[in-house]
Amino acid sequence: MLENGFFFAGISRRSFLKTVTAATAMMGLDFTMTAQVAEAAESDSRPPVIWLHFQECTGCSESLIRASHPDVATLILDMISLDYHETLMAGSGHQAEEALHKTMEEYAGKYILIVEGAVPLKDNGIYCKVAGKTAKDSLEEVAEHAAHIISIGTCASFGGVAAADPNPTQAVPASDVLKDRAVINIPGCPPSPYNLLSTILNLLTFNRLPELDKMNRPMFAYGRKIHEHCERRPHFDAGRFAEKFGDENHSEGYCLYKLGCKGPATFANCMTLKFNDVNVWPISVGHPCIGCTEPDLAFHMSIFDKVQIHNPTPPDHYPDTLDNGEKKGADPVTTAVIGGVAGAALGASAMVAKKLPNNLEDADKRNKELEDEE
Ligand code: SF4
């Protein structure tokens, strides 16, 4: 697997270790575990993977293989033996079917099944067929002898866009079909390739499922809300909101809550992982989070509707947000309610103080006061 001791899967040893170290940290493991994780990644016993496509846009596969920084994709594709993938495999027709059945027979109980896309149930599932079989039948057949099952993307995890109202094909997630199996959900539209990498590394290293939340998402990737570490959080806490796309507040980089940002109700790690290895993500470029990792937000709730923020404990007031004292987009009631929640519950005042613009001395002072009170 290691060529000349310096390269793994066509990437340098340094990049390999860097990627594995990042994945180890992502899994919430101690850094001393990096060697064990690297050993599992380098192992010659590559688990066979059958990757099924159902109702989806192939965006999850696309985002994986077209990563601007190739190490993660390369590593994943070299750690596993991708025996069947309807988009990527060279074979087609009967040849492809043979590859599928050969893997299922030779590696019964050992292969990993990755599902991309939702499964239509209406009219006996006729709205998605491959090789004459409905998605439901294929899924049940391949899942029967799979060692582990991973749903990649929001469609496979929760139904996604295919299940959006009025859900004309009665699309459901893979877990609704495989009710008696543990299905690991890696939602996202698309999900970060790092989340798939870390999940596979976890299976390879420990041969067991990672800790999952109640939606069957790995806790290491979906254990925190976007809002908890959002770079616009200081503006939220100080009551500075964009009111319309393109307005002055939007240009200033203020909080996107009033534009419908679902960050306060969305569990994901986009805010720390970012996308495309160029350190951006939707919120950083001015688009509200659409809540694509949640079952009931993206594709089910209007992009502009605001999510509820619970248990508010607002402070008395928030300071003015302009030099001249005019409040700039800060609705006192809303601001007090939503700003207070986060500040009190999550103790973000330190971040607020650090990131406040220079002309907001009053706000700065108030936030320092809040910090001291905590
Ligand atoms: Fe960030 Fe959205 Fe929370 Fe504002 S509401 S701080 S933009 S996650």
Short mmCIF file of C-alpha atoms and ligand atoms in Angstrom, two decimals:
data_model
loop_
_atom_site.label_atom_id
_atom_site.label_comp_id
_atom_site.label_asym_id
_atom_site.label_seq_id
_atom_site.Cartn_x
_atom_site.Cartn_y
_atom_site.Cartn_z
CA MET A 1 0.00 0.00 0.00
CA LEU A 2 2.87 2.35 0.77
CA GLU A 3 4.96 3.15 -2.25
CA ASN A 4 8.60 3.90 -1.45
CA GLY A 5 7.47 4.53 2.10
CA PHE A 6 6.32 8.03 1.18
CA PHE A 7 3.12 7.72 -0.74
CA PHE A 8 -0.24 6.22 0.04
CA ALA A 9 -2.95 6.04 -2.57
CA GLY A 10 -1.12 8.58 -4.71
CA ILE A 11 -0.93 11.16 -1.95
CA SER A 12 2.16 12.09 0.01
CA ARG A 13 2.82 10.54 3.38
CA ARG A 14 2.56 13.98 4.91
CA SER A 15 -0.87 14.64 3.36
CA PHE A 16 -1.99 11.16 4.35
CA LEU A 17 -1.06 11.72 7.99
CA LYS A 18 -2.53 15.20 7.96
CA THR A 19 -5.86 13.89 6.64
CA VAL A 20 -5.91 10.96 9.07
CA THR A 21 -5.01 13.25 11.98
CA ALA A 22 -7.88 15.58 11.03
CA ALA A 23 -10.26 12.63 10.78
CA THR A 24 -9.07 11.30 14.15
CA ALA A 25 -9.72 14.67 15.74
CA MET A 26 -13.12 14.82 14.06
CA MET A 27 -14.07 11.47 15.56
CA GLY A 28 -13.36 12.97 18.95
CA LEU A 29 -10.48 10.55 19.56
CA ASP A 30 -7.33 11.37 21.43
CA PHE A 31 -4.37 12.21 19.18
CA THR A 32 -2.56 9.16 20.54
CA MET A 33 -5.08 7.12 18.53
CA THR A 34 -3.83 8.59 15.24
CA ALA A 35 -1.36 5.74 14.70
CA GLN A 36 -4.09 3.14 15.19
CA VAL A 37 -6.41 4.95 12.78
CA ALA A 38 -3.60 5.32 10.22
CA GLU A 39 -2.84 1.61 10.54
CA ALA A 40 -6.48 0.77 9.84
CA ALA A 41 -6.47 3.09 6.82
CA GLU A 42 -3.30 1.45 5.48
CA SER A 43 -4.51 -2.08 6.05
CA ASP A 44 -4.59 -4.35 3.02
CA SER A 45 -7.97 -5.73 4.00
CA ARG A 46 -10.02 -3.18 2.13
CA PRO A 47 -13.73 -3.71 2.84
CA PRO A 48 -15.81 -4.23 -0.30
CA VAL A 49 -18.39 -1.50 -0.78
CA ILE A 50 -21.62 -1.63 -2.75
CA TRP A 51 -22.90 1.89 -3.45
CA LEU A 52 -26.54 2.04 -4.57
CA HIS A 53 -28.15 5.08 -6.21
CA PHE A 54 -31.85 5.76 -5.92
CA GLN A 55 -33.85 9.01 -6.07
CA GLU A 56 -31.18 11.71 -5.90
CA CYS A 57 -29.07 14.09 -7.95
CA THR A 58 -25.75 12.24 -7.49
CA GLY A 59 -24.49 15.36 -5.73
CA CYS A 60 -23.11 13.32 -2.83
CA SER A 61 -20.89 11.26 -5.16
CA GLU A 62 -20.04 14.38 -7.15
CA SER A 63 -18.96 16.33 -4.11
CA LEU A 64 -16.81 13.42 -3.03
CA ILE A 65 -14.96 12.79 -6.27
CA ARG A 66 -14.74 16.41 -7.36
CA ALA A 67 -13.28 17.67 -4.09
CA SER A 68 -10.95 20.53 -4.92
CA HIS A 69 -8.41 18.97 -2.58
CA PRO A 70 -8.21 15.33 -3.64
CA ASP A 71 -6.73 13.71 -0.54
CA VAL A 72 -9.99 12.88 1.22
CA ALA A 73 -11.63 11.34 -1.83
CA THR A 74 -8.46 9.51 -2.81
CA LEU A 75 -8.08 8.16 0.68
CA ILE A 76 -11.67 6.96 0.87
CA LEU A 77 -11.54 5.33 -2.54
CA ASP A 78 -8.28 3.58 -1.71
CA MET A 79 -9.33 2.46 1.77
CA ILE A 80 -12.30 0.62 0.36
CA SER A 81 -12.83 -1.62 -2.61
CA LEU A 82 -15.62 0.12 -4.48
CA ASP A 83 -17.01 -2.95 -6.21
CA TYR A 84 -20.28 -1.51 -7.40
CA HIS A 85 -21.16 2.14 -8.00
CA GLU A 86 -23.64 2.85 -10.78
CA THR A 87 -22.10 6.22 -11.65
CA LEU A 88 -18.40 5.49 -11.34
CA MET A 89 -17.96 1.89 -12.42
CA ALA A 90 -16.57 1.19 -15.86
CA GLY A 91 -18.83 -1.80 -16.46
CA SER A 92 -22.46 -1.56 -17.43
CA GLY A 93 -25.49 -3.75 -18.09
CA HIS A 94 -25.03 -7.45 -17.32
CA GLN A 95 -21.36 -6.94 -16.49
CA ALA A 96 -22.31 -4.47 -13.75
CA GLU A 97 -24.96 -6.80 -12.40
CA GLU A 98 -22.43 -9.64 -12.28
CA ALA A 99 -20.06 -7.45 -10.24
CA LEU A 100 -22.86 -6.70 -7.81
CA HIS A 101 -23.87 -10.31 -7.29
CA LYS A 102 -20.29 -11.55 -7.13
CA THR A 103 -19.55 -9.11 -4.29
CA MET A 104 -22.73 -10.04 -2.47
CA GLU A 105 -21.90 -13.76 -2.68
CA GLU A 106 -18.15 -13.66 -2.03
CA TYR A 107 -18.30 -11.14 0.78
CA ALA A 108 -21.61 -11.95 2.43
CA GLY A 109 -21.58 -10.46 5.91
CA LYS A 110 -18.45 -8.43 5.17
CA TYR A 111 -19.30 -5.70 2.70
CA ILE A 112 -20.43 -2.16 3.47
CA LEU A 113 -23.58 -0.92 1.77
CA ILE A 114 -23.71 2.81 1.03
CA VAL A 115 -27.07 4.16 -0.08
CA GLU A 116 -27.44 7.45 -1.94
CA GLY A 117 -30.98 8.66 -2.60
CA ALA A 118 -34.49 8.08 -1.32
CA VAL A 119 -36.63 5.02 -2.01
CA PRO A 120 -40.06 5.48 -3.66
CA LEU A 121 -42.80 3.21 -2.34
CA LYS A 122 -45.85 4.42 -4.29
CA ASP A 123 -47.32 2.00 -6.86
CA ASN A 124 -45.03 -0.79 -5.69
CA GLY A 125 -41.95 1.34 -6.13
CA ILE A 126 -42.06 1.58 -9.94
CA TYR A 127 -40.70 5.14 -9.97
CA CYS A 128 -37.10 4.06 -9.46
CA LYS A 129 -35.85 0.87 -11.05
CA VAL A 130 -32.36 -0.40 -11.87
CA ALA A 131 -31.85 -3.63 -13.83
CA GLY A 132 -35.59 -4.27 -13.71
CA LYS A 133 -35.71 -4.19 -9.91
CA THR A 134 -37.33 -1.53 -7.80
CA ALA A 135 -35.14 0.49 -5.44
CA LYS A 136 -36.93 -1.11 -2.48
CA ASP A 137 -36.24 -4.66 -3.68
CA SER A 138 -32.59 -3.90 -4.47
CA LEU A 139 -32.09 -2.24 -1.11
CA GLU A 140 -33.59 -5.14 0.81
CA GLU A 141 -31.61 -7.69 -1.19
CA VAL A 142 -28.22 -5.99 -0.80
CA ALA A 143 -28.81 -4.99 2.84
CA GLU A 144 -29.56 -8.56 3.90
CA HIS A 145 -25.90 -9.61 4.04
CA ALA A 146 -24.23 -6.22 4.53
CA ALA A 147 -21.97 -5.83 7.56
CA HIS A 148 -22.74 -2.13 7.85
CA ILE A 149 -25.17 0.21 6.11
CA ILE A 150 -24.52 3.91 5.57
CA SER A 151 -27.04 6.37 4.14
CA ILE A 152 -25.08 9.15 2.47
CA GLY A 153 -26.82 12.50 1.97
CA THR A 154 -30.16 13.88 3.07
CA CYS A 155 -32.26 11.97 0.51
CA ALA A 156 -31.08 8.56 1.76
CA SER A 157 -31.07 9.70 5.39
CA PHE A 158 -34.40 11.52 5.59
CA GLY A 159 -36.10 11.51 2.16
CA GLY A 160 -34.64 14.87 1.12
CA VAL A 161 -35.92 16.67 -1.95
CA ALA A 162 -37.67 13.58 -3.30
CA ALA A 163 -39.85 13.45 -0.19
CA ALA A 164 -40.70 17.19 -0.24
CA ASP A 165 -44.40 17.99 -0.20
CA PRO A 166 -46.44 16.58 -1.92
CA ASN A 167 -43.98 13.68 -2.13
CA PRO A 168 -45.51 12.34 -5.35
CA THR A 169 -43.65 9.01 -5.30
CA GLN A 170 -44.00 8.44 -1.55
CA ALA A 171 -40.23 8.61 -1.17
CA VAL A 172 -38.78 7.42 2.14
CA PRO A 173 -35.30 7.14 3.63
CA ALA A 174 -33.42 3.82 3.56
CA SER A 175 -34.01 3.35 7.29
CA ASP A 176 -37.79 3.28 6.71
CA VAL A 177 -37.32 0.23 4.47
CA LEU A 178 -34.67 -1.45 6.65
CA LYS A 179 -36.47 -1.10 9.95
CA ASP A 180 -34.68 -4.00 11.62
CA ARG A 181 -31.15 -2.85 10.67
CA ALA A 182 -28.88 -0.15 12.08
CA VAL A 183 -28.45 2.44 9.34
CA ILE A 184 -25.84 5.16 9.91
CA ASN A 185 -27.14 8.46 8.53
CA ILE A 186 -24.67 10.99 7.12
CA PRO A 187 -27.06 13.73 6.00
CA GLY A 188 -26.14 16.91 4.17
CA CYS A 189 -26.88 18.28 0.75
CA PRO A 190 -24.17 17.33 0.07
CA PRO A 191 -22.43 16.04 3.19
CA SER A 192 -18.76 16.76 3.79
CA PRO A 193 -16.56 13.94 2.44
CA TYR A 194 -14.74 14.14 5.79
CA ASN A 195 -17.83 12.82 7.55
CA LEU A 196 -17.87 9.75 5.31
CA LEU A 197 -14.11 9.32 5.69
CA SER A 198 -14.31 9.46 9.49
CA THR A 199 -17.27 7.07 9.61
CA ILE A 200 -15.46 4.49 7.46
CA LEU A 201 -12.26 4.94 9.45
CA ASN A 202 -14.24 4.40 12.63
CA LEU A 203 -15.65 1.14 11.25
CA LEU A 204 -12.22 0.00 10.05
CA THR A 205 -10.42 0.90 13.27
CA PHE A 206 -12.91 -0.36 15.84
CA ASN A 207 -15.22 -2.60 13.79
CA ARG A 208 -18.21 -1.06 15.47
CA LEU A 209 -20.64 1.75 14.89
CA PRO A 210 -19.64 5.22 16.03
CA GLU A 211 -21.76 6.78 18.74
CA LEU A 212 -24.98 7.91 17.08
CA ASP A 213 -27.59 10.51 17.99
CA LYS A 214 -31.33 9.82 17.96
CA MET A 215 -31.39 10.44 14.19
CA ASN A 216 -28.63 7.84 13.76
CA ARG A 217 -26.07 10.49 12.84
CA PRO A 218 -22.50 10.08 14.13
CA MET A 219 -22.20 12.27 17.20
CA PHE A 220 -18.68 13.33 16.26
CA ALA A 221 -20.05 15.10 13.19
CA TYR A 222 -23.57 16.06 14.20
CA GLY A 223 -23.24 16.63 17.93
CA ARG A 224 -23.33 20.44 17.81
CA LYS A 225 -25.52 23.09 16.31
CA ILE A 226 -24.26 25.30 13.49
CA HIS A 227 -25.23 28.28 15.60
CA GLU A 228 -22.85 27.32 18.41
CA HIS A 229 -19.71 28.04 16.40
CA CYS A 230 -20.97 30.27 13.62
CA GLU A 231 -18.64 33.11 12.70
CA ARG A 232 -21.64 35.50 12.61
CA ARG A 233 -22.63 34.59 16.14
CA PRO A 234 -21.18 37.78 17.67
CA HIS A 235 -23.60 39.77 15.50
CA PHE A 236 -26.50 37.58 16.60
CA ASP A 237 -25.60 38.11 20.24
CA ALA A 238 -25.32 41.84 19.75
CA GLY A 239 -28.59 42.09 17.80
CA ARG A 240 -27.15 42.94 14.40
CA PHE A 241 -29.13 41.29 11.63
CA ALA A 242 -29.33 41.43 7.84
CA GLU A 243 -32.89 42.42 7.01
CA LYS A 244 -32.85 41.76 3.27
CA PHE A 245 -30.47 40.10 0.87
CA GLY A 246 -28.07 42.77 -0.37
CA ASP A 247 -28.88 45.40 2.24
CA GLU A 248 -26.18 47.24 4.14
CA ASN A 249 -26.35 44.87 7.09
CA HIS A 250 -25.97 41.90 4.76
CA SER A 251 -22.89 43.51 3.24
CA GLU A 252 -21.50 44.09 6.72
CA GLY A 253 -21.62 40.35 7.39
CA TYR A 254 -24.33 40.53 10.05
CA CYS A 255 -26.31 37.55 11.32
CA LEU A 256 -28.63 35.90 8.79
CA TYR A 257 -31.33 34.77 11.24
CA LYS A 258 -33.95 37.17 9.87
CA LEU A 259 -33.30 35.89 6.36
CA GLY A 260 -34.35 32.45 7.54
CA CYS A 261 -31.07 30.98 8.76
CA LYS A 262 -31.76 27.54 10.26
CA GLY A 263 -28.40 27.41 12.06
CA PRO A 264 -29.99 27.62 15.53
CA ALA A 265 -31.85 24.34 14.88
CA THR A 266 -29.35 22.47 12.74
CA PHE A 267 -26.85 19.91 13.97
CA ALA A 268 -23.80 19.69 11.69
CA ASN A 269 -20.10 20.52 11.52
CA CYS A 270 -20.05 22.70 8.36
CA MET A 271 -18.97 25.69 10.43
CA THR A 272 -15.73 24.00 11.45
CA LEU A 273 -15.03 21.79 8.42
CA LYS A 274 -16.09 24.31 5.76
CA PHE A 275 -16.27 23.14 2.16
CA ASN A 276 -13.99 22.77 -0.85
CA ASP A 277 -10.85 23.27 1.21
CA VAL A 278 -10.98 27.01 0.54
CA ASN A 279 -12.39 27.81 3.94
CA VAL A 280 -15.87 28.86 2.88
CA TRP A 281 -19.34 27.56 3.62
CA PRO A 282 -22.82 28.93 2.86
CA ILE A 283 -23.04 31.26 5.85
CA SER A 284 -19.56 32.68 5.23
CA VAL A 285 -20.59 33.76 1.73
CA GLY A 286 -23.88 35.31 2.86
CA HIS A 287 -26.41 32.51 2.45
CA PRO A 288 -28.48 31.40 5.43
CA CYS A 289 -28.13 27.79 6.53
CA ILE A 290 -31.08 25.84 5.06
CA GLY A 291 -30.88 23.08 7.67
CA CYS A 292 -30.03 20.36 5.17
CA THR A 293 -28.86 17.90 7.83
CA GLU A 294 -32.21 17.92 9.62
CA PRO A 295 -35.22 15.77 8.67
CA ASP A 296 -37.81 18.54 8.93
CA LEU A 297 -36.04 21.73 7.77
CA ALA A 298 -34.55 21.79 4.25
CA PHE A 299 -37.15 20.79 1.63
CA HIS A 300 -39.92 20.97 4.23
CA MET A 301 -39.78 24.51 5.58
CA SER A 302 -39.62 27.72 3.55
CA ILE A 303 -36.12 29.07 3.16
CA PHE A 304 -37.29 32.43 4.56
CA ASP A 305 -39.19 31.15 7.60
CA LYS A 306 -37.43 31.52 10.92
CA VAL A 307 -36.83 28.58 13.20
CA GLN A 308 -38.04 28.78 16.77
CA ILE A 309 -35.51 29.47 19.44
CA HIS A 310 -36.53 27.96 22.74
CA ASN A 311 -36.17 28.95 26.37
CA PRO A 312 -35.17 32.57 25.94
CA THR A 313 -33.56 34.31 28.89
CA PRO A 314 -32.94 37.76 27.46
CA PRO A 315 -30.83 40.43 29.10
CA ASP A 316 -32.43 43.86 29.69
CA HIS A 317 -31.38 45.45 26.44
CA TYR A 318 -28.91 45.50 23.62
CA PRO A 319 -26.92 48.52 22.63
CA ASP A 320 -27.37 50.64 19.56
CA THR A 321 -25.68 49.31 16.49
CA LEU A 322 -24.83 52.51 14.62
CA ASP A 323 -22.56 55.41 15.50
CA ASN A 324 -25.50 57.80 15.43
CA GLY A 325 -27.48 55.70 17.84
CA GLU A 326 -30.03 54.64 15.25
CA LYS A 327 -30.81 50.98 15.58
CA LYS A 328 -29.77 49.21 12.44
CA GLY A 329 -31.97 46.21 11.88
CA ALA A 330 -32.20 45.40 15.54
CA ASP A 331 -35.77 44.68 16.55
CA PRO A 332 -35.51 45.11 20.34
CA VAL A 333 -37.94 42.34 21.25
CA THR A 334 -36.69 39.81 18.77
CA THR A 335 -33.14 40.76 19.48
CA ALA A 336 -33.54 40.49 23.19
CA VAL A 337 -35.24 37.14 22.90
CA ILE A 338 -33.04 35.43 20.38
CA GLY A 339 -29.82 37.11 21.33
CA GLY A 340 -30.23 36.36 24.97
CA VAL A 341 -30.76 32.67 24.49
CA ALA A 342 -27.51 32.06 22.92
CA GLY A 343 -25.45 34.40 24.96
CA ALA A 344 -26.73 33.03 28.22
CA ALA A 345 -26.89 29.40 27.23
CA LEU A 346 -23.65 29.11 25.35
CA GLY A 347 -21.41 31.75 26.81
CA ALA A 348 -20.34 33.29 23.56
CA SER A 349 -19.51 36.66 24.98
CA ALA A 350 -15.80 36.13 24.66
CA MET A 351 -16.20 35.62 20.95
CA VAL A 352 -18.45 38.66 20.78
CA ALA A 353 -15.90 40.86 22.42
CA LYS A 354 -13.15 39.60 20.20
CA LYS A 355 -14.94 40.18 16.92
CA LEU A 356 -16.82 43.41 17.48
CA PRO A 357 -16.01 46.22 15.03
CA ASN A 358 -14.15 49.19 16.52
CA ASN A 359 -16.99 51.66 16.20
CA LEU A 360 -19.23 49.73 18.54
CA GLU A 361 -17.65 50.62 21.85
CA ASP A 362 -20.96 50.54 23.66
CA ALA A 363 -21.73 47.07 22.47
CA ASP A 364 -18.23 46.02 23.29
CA LYS A 365 -18.55 47.39 26.79
CA ARG A 366 -21.89 45.68 27.34
CA ASN A 367 -20.58 42.36 26.10
CA LYS A 368 -17.57 42.62 28.38
CA GLU A 369 -19.96 43.24 31.23
CA LEU A 370 -21.92 40.15 30.27
CA GLU A 371 -18.72 38.17 30.10
CA ASP A 372 -17.73 39.31 33.58
CA GLU A 373 -21.17 38.45 34.90
CA GLU A 374 -20.78 34.91 33.60
FE1 SF4 B 1 -24.93 32.12 12.24
FE2 SF4 B 1 -27.38 31.65 11.39
FE3 SF4 B 1 -26.86 31.62 14.01
FE4 SF4 B 1 -26.84 33.93 12.66
S1 SF4 B 1 -28.64 32.55 13.03
S2 SF4 B 1 -25.33 33.26 14.15
S3 SF4 B 1 -26.00 33.31 10.67
S4 SF4 B 1 -26.07 30.20 12.49
#
